[in-house]
Coordinates of C-alpha atoms in Angstrom, one line a residue:
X105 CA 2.1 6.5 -23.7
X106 CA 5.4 5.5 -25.1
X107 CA 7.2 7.6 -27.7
X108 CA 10.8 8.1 -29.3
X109 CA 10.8 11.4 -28.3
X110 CA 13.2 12.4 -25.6
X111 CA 11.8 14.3 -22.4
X112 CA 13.2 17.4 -24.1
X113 CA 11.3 17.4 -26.9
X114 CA 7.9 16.3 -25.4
X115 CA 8.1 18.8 -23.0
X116 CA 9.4 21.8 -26.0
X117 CA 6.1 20.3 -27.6
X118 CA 3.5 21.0 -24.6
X119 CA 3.8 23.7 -22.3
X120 CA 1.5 22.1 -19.9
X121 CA 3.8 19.2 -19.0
X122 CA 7.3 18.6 -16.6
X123 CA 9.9 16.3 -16.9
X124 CA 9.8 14.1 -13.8
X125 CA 12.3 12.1 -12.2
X126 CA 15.8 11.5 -11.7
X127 CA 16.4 7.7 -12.1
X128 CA 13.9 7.3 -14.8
X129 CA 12.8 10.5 -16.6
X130 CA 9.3 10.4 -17.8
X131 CA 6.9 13.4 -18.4
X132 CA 3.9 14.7 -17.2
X133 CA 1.2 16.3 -19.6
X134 CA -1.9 17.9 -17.9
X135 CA -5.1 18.0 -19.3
X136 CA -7.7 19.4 -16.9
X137 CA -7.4 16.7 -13.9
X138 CA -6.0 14.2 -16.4
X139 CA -2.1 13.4 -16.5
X140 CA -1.2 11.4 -19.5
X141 CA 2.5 9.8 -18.3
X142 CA 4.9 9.9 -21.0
X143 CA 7.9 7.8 -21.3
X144 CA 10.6 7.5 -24.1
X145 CA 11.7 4.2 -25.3
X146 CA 14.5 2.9 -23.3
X147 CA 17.7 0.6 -25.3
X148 CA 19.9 -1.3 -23.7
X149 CA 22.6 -0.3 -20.6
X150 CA 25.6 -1.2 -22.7
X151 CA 25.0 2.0 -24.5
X152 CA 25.9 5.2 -23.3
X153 CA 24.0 6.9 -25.5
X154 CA 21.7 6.8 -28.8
X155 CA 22.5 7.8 -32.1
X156 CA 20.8 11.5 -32.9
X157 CA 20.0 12.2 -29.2
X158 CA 22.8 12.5 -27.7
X159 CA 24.9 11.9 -24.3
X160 CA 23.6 14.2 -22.4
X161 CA 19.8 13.2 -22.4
X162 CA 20.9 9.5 -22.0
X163 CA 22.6 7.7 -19.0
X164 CA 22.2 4.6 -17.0
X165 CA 24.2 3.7 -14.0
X166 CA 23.7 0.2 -11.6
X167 CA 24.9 0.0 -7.8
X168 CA 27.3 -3.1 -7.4
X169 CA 24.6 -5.0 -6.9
X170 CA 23.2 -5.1 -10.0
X171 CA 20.5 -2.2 -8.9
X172 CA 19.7 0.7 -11.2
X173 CA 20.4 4.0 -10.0
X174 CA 19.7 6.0 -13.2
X175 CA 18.1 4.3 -16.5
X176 CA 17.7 6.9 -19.3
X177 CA 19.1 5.1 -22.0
X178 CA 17.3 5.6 -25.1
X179 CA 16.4 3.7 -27.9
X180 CA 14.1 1.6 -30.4
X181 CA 10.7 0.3 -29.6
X182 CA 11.8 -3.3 -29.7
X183 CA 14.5 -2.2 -27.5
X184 CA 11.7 -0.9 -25.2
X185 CA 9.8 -4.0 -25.4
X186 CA 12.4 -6.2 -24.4
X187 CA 13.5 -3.5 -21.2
X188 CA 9.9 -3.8 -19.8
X189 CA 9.3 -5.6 -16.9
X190 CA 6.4 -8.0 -17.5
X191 CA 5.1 -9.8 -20.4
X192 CA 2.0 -8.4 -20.1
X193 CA 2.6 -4.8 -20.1
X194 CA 4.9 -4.7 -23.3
X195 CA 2.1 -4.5 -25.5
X196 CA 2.4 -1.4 -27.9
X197 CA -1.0 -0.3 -30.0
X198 CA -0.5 1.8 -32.8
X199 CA -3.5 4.3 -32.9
X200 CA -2.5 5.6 -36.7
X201 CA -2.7 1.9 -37.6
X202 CA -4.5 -0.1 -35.1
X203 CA -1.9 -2.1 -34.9
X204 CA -0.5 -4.2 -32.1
X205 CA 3.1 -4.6 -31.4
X206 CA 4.2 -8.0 -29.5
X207 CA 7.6 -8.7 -28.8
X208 CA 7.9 -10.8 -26.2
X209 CA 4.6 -13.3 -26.5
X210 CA 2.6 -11.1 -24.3
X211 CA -0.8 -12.0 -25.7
X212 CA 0.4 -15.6 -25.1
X213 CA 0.8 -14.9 -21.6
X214 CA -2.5 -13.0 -21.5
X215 CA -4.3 -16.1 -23.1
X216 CA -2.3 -18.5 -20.7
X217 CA -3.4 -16.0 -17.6
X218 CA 0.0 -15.9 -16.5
X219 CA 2.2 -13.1 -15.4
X220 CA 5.9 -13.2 -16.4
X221 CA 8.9 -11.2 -16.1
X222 CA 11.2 -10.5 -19.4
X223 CA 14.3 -12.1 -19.0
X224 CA 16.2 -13.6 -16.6
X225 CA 14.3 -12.9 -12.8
X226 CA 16.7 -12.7 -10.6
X227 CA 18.4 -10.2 -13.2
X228 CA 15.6 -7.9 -13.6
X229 CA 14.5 -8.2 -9.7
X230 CA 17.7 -7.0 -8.9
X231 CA 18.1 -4.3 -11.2
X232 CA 14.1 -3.0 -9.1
X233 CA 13.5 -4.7 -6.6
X234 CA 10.2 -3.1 -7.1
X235 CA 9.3 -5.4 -10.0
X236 CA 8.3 -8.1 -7.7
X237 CA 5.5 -6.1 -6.2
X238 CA 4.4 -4.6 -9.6
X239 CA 4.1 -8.5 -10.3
X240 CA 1.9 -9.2 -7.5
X241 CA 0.2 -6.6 -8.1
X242 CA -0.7 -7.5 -11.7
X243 CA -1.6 -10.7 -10.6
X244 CA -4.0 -9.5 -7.9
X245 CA -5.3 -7.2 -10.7
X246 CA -6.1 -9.6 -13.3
X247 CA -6.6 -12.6 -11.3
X248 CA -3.4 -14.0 -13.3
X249 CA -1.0 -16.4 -11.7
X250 CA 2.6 -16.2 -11.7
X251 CA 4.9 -17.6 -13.9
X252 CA 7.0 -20.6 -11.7
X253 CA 10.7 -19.1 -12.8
X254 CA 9.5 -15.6 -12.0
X255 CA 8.0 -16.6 -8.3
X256 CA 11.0 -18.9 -8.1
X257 CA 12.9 -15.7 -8.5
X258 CA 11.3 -13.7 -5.6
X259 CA 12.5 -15.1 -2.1
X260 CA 16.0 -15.0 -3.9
X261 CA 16.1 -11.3 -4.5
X262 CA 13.0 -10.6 -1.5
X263 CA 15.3 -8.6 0.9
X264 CA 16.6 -5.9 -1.8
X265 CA 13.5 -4.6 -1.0
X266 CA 14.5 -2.8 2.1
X267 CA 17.4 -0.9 -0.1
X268 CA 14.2 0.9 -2.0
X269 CA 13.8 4.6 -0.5
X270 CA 11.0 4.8 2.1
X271 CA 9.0 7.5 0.2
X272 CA 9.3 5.3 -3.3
X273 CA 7.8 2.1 -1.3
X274 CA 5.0 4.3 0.2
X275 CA 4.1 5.1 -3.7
X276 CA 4.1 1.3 -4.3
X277 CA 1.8 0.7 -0.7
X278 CA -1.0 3.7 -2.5
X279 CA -1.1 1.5 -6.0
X280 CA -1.3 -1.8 -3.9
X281 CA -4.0 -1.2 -2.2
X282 CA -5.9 1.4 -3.8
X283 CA -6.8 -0.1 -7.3
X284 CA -9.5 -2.0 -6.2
X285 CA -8.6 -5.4 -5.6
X286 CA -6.1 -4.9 -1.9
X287 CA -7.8 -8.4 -0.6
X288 CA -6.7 -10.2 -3.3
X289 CA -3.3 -8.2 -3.3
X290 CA -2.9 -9.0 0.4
X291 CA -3.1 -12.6 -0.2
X292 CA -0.3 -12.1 -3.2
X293 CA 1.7 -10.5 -0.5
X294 CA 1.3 -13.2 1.8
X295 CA 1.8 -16.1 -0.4
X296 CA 4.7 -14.5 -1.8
X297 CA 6.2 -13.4 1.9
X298 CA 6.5 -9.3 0.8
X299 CA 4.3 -7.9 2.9
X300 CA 7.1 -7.9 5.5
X301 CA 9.1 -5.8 3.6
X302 CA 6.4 -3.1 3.7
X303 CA 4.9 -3.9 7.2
X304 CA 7.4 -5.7 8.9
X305 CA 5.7 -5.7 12.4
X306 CA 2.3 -6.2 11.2
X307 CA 3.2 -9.2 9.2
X308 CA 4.5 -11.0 11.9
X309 CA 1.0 -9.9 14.0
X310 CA -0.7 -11.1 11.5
X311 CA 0.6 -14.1 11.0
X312 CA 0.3 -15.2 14.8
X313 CA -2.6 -13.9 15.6
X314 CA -6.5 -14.7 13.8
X315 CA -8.0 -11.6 14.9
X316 CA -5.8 -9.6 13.5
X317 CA -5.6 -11.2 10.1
X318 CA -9.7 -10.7 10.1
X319 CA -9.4 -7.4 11.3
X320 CA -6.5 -6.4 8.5
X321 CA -8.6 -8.8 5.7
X322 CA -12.1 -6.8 6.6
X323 CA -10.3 -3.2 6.4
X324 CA -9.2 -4.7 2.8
X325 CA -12.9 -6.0 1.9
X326 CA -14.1 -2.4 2.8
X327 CA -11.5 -0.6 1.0
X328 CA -12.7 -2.6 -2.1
X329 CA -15.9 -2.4 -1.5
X330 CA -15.7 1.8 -1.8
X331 CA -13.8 2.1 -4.3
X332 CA -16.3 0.0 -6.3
X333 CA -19.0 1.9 -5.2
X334 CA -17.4 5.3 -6.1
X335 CA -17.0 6.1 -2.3
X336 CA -14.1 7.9 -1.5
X337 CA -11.1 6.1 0.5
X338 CA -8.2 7.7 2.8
X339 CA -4.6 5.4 3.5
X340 CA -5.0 6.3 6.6
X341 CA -7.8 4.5 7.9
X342 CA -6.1 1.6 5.8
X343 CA -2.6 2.1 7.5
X344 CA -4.9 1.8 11.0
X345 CA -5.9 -1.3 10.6
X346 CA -2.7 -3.2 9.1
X347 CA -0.5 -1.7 12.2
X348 CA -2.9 -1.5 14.7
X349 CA -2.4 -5.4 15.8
X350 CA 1.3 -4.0 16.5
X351 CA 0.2 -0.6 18.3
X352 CA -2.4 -2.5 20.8
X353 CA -0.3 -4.9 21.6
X354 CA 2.2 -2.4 22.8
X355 CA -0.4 -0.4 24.1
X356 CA -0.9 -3.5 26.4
X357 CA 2.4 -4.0 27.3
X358 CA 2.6 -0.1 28.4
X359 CA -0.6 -0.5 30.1
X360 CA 0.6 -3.5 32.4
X361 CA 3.7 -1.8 33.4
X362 CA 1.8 1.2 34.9
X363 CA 0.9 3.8 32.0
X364 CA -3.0 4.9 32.2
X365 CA -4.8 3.4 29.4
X366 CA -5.0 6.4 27.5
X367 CA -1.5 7.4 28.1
X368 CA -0.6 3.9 26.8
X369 CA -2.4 4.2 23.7
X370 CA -0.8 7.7 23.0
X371 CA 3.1 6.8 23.7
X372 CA 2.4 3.2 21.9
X373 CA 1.0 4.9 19.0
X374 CA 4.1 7.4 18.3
X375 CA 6.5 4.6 18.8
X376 CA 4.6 2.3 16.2
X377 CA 4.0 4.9 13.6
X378 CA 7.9 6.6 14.0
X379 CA 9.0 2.6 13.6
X380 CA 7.1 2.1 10.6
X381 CA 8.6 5.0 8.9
X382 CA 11.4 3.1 8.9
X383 CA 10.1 1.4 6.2
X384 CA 7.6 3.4 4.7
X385 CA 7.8 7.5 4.5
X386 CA 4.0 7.9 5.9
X387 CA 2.9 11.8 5.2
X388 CA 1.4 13.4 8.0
X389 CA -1.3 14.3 6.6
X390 CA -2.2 10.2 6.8
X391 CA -0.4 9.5 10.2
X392 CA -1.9 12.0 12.2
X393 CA -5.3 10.7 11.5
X394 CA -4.6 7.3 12.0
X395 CA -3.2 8.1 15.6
X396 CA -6.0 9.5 16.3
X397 CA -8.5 7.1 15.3
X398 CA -6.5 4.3 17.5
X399 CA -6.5 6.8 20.4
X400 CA -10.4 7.3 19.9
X401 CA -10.7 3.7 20.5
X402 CA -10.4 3.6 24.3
X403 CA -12.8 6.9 24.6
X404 CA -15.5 5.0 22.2
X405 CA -15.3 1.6 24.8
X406 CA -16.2 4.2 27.7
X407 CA -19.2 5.9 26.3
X408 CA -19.7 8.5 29.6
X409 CA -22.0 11.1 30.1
X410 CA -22.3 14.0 28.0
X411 CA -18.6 12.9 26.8
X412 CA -20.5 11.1 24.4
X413 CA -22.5 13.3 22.5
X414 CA -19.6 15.4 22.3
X415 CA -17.7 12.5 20.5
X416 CA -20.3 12.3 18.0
X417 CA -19.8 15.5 16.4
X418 CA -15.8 15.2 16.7
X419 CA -14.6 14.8 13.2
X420 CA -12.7 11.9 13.4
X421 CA -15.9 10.3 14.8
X422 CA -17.1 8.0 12.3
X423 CA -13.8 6.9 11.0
X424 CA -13.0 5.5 14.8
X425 CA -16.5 4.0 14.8
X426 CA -16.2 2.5 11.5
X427 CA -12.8 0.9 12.7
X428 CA -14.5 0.0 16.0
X429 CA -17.0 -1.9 13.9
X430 CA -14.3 -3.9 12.1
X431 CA -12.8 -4.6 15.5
X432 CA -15.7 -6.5 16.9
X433 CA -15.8 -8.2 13.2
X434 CA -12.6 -9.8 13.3
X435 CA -13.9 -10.5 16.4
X436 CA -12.2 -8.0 19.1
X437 CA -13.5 -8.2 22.9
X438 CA -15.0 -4.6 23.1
X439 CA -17.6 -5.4 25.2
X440 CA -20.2 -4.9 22.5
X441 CA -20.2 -1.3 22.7
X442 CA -20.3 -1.2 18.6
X443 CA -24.0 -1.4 18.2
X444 CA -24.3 0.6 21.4
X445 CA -22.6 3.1 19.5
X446 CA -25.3 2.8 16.6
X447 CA -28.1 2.9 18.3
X448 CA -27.1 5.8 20.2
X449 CA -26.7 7.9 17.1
X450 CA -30.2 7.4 16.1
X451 CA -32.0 8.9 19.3
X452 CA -33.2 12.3 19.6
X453 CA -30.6 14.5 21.5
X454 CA -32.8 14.6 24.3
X455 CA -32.5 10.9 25.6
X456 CA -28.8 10.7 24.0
X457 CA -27.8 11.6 27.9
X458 CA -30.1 9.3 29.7
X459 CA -28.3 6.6 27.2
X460 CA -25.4 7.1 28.7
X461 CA -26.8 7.1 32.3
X462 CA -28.9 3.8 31.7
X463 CA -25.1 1.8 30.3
X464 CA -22.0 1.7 32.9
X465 CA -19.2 0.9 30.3
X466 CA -17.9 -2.5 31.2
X467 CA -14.1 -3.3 31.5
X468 CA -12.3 -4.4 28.7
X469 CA -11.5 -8.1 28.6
X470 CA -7.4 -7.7 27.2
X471 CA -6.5 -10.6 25.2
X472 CA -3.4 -12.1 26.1
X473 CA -1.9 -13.4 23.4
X474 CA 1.0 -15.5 23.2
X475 CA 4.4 -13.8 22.3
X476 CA 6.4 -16.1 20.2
X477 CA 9.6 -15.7 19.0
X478 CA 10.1 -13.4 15.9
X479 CA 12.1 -14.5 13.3
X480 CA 14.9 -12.6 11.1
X481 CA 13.9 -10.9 8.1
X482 CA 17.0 -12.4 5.8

């Protein structure tokens, strides 16, 4: 919702709201479980401040570079249009008249299918970096393509990326992914060579390596596929897949310089995960799970004795058999011990035991891959 109300005065108007944010102030109204986002028209940077609000609600400041550090600059609705970021989402209905405001050919765009930024690109990217994802990501949303001056635009202004704070890129990886449509946003990402601004490591896995694209494409499929199906979905087990091509590979490396497999698994994991915070600021209420569900991979390949009924009723159980499942999908060397795994959890607790007697786990098969060299990320 968009209104020429300042922040101040929305929030005077509804006790159950707070202002929010420091670079761009918006404010938060709760209803219930619902929060309606409210955000007052913005003008134009070369002004300071807006007649009948005042200075000290209003200021916008940019880095040397052209980034903005603070944007609360307030103004008119068609100053608000034009400020927006793309085409397509600077469409203002009226609700008192049922009218619809288009400034800046929007519905044209929506008619063409085509996703384009307002005003010059390489301007706007650099003022948020961030735009270029929210443009991949509207274009993964509505199956749109993107306009040729805006994707012109993006491996120009690409690596200001890595100047956006770790905690406000992990915001952008949740609405990314978690909308309903990450396969199609992956290949965006891809296309568009972003992803290795979020995943640095796992892009360049990825890239070399056809298992793990499979395996990182199948945890997207899933992903969508629950969210249509009103199951719910955790970034964790998302954020398992996409760097675990980075932490087995390690984990092999570890394991043929004399760390135990296990051990191997456990240091390689903490090293991955503290690497990609680098990048992204992963909570710990996401990482923890994930390292766990990689480190429950080696005990799931063993399957021994009572070990594994015990394993069954661990809570992180059928998490690291779902992602075991993708493994052998993308088509992981596990030694087939997926449907071993199924069929295991549908016999009576009295032959669960003999299972495990009647099956000596084999060895895993490591697959060597080759290491090629990585490029730069300029």
């Amino acid at each position: 919702m968009a209104t020429d109300a300042t922040p101040e005065e929305v929030h005077a108007v509804f006790r159950n709201s707070r202002i929010i944010g420091r670079r761009f102030r918006i404010v938060h109204v709760s209803f219930g479980r619902e929060v309606i986002e409210v955000t007052t028209f913005r003008g134009h940077h070369d002004s300071d401040s807006t007649p009948g609000k005042g200075k000290a609600s209003s200021h916008s400041r940019q880095s040397d570079k052209g980034l903005l550090l603070r944007d609360n600059v307030f103004g008119t609705l068609e100053e608000d249009a034009v400020r927006r970021d793309l085409t397509v989402n600077a469409l203002y209905y009226d609700s008192a008249s049922f009218e619809i405001y288009d400034h800046v050919n929007g519905m044209r765009d929506i008619e063409r299918r085509n996703i384009r930024i307002i005003g010059d690109p390489e301007v706007r990217f650099r003022e948020d970096p961030v735009r270029m994802l929210r443009a991949v990501r509207f274009a993964a949303k509505l199956q749109f393509d993107i306009d040729q001056d805006t994707a012109d635009a993006i491996p120009r202004c690409a690596r200001l990326l890595g100047e956006i704070p770790p905690a406000r890129l992990f915001d952008e990886f949740l609405k990314l992914f978690f909308a309903g449509y990450a396969g199609r946003t992956l290949e965006q990402l891809l296309a568009h060579d972003l992803l290795r601004y979020l995943f640095p490591d796992s892009d360049y896995e990825i890239r070399q390596d056809k298992v793990a694209m499979a395996l990182v494409e199948a945890a997207m499929n899933s992903t969508d596929r629950r969210i249509q199906d009103g199951k719910t979905v955790t970034p964790a087990f998302l954020l398992a897949a996409l760097l675990w091509p980075v932490a087995d590979r390690l984990a092999d490396q570890l394991h043929d310089r004399g760390d135990p497999p296990v051990a191997a698994m456990h240091n390689a994991s903490q090293q991955v995960i503290a690497g990609a915070m680098g990048t992204l600021s992963i909570p710990r209420r996401f990482s923890m799970p994930m390292r766990e569900i990689w480190e429950f991979q080696h005990k799931l390949e063993r399957r021994k004795g009572r070990k594994a009924e015990e394993l069954v009723q661990n809570r992180r159980f059928r998490a690291a058999y779902d992602f075991l499942l993708l493994r052998e999908l993308a088509g992981e060397d596990t030694g087939d011990v997926g449907s071993w795994w199924t069929e295991f959890q549908e016999l009576p607790s009295t032959q669960q035991l003999q299972a495990t007697v009647d099956h000596t786990p084999p060895e895993r098969t490591r697959r060597r891959r080759p290491r090629k060299r990585r490029p730069s990320a300029d």
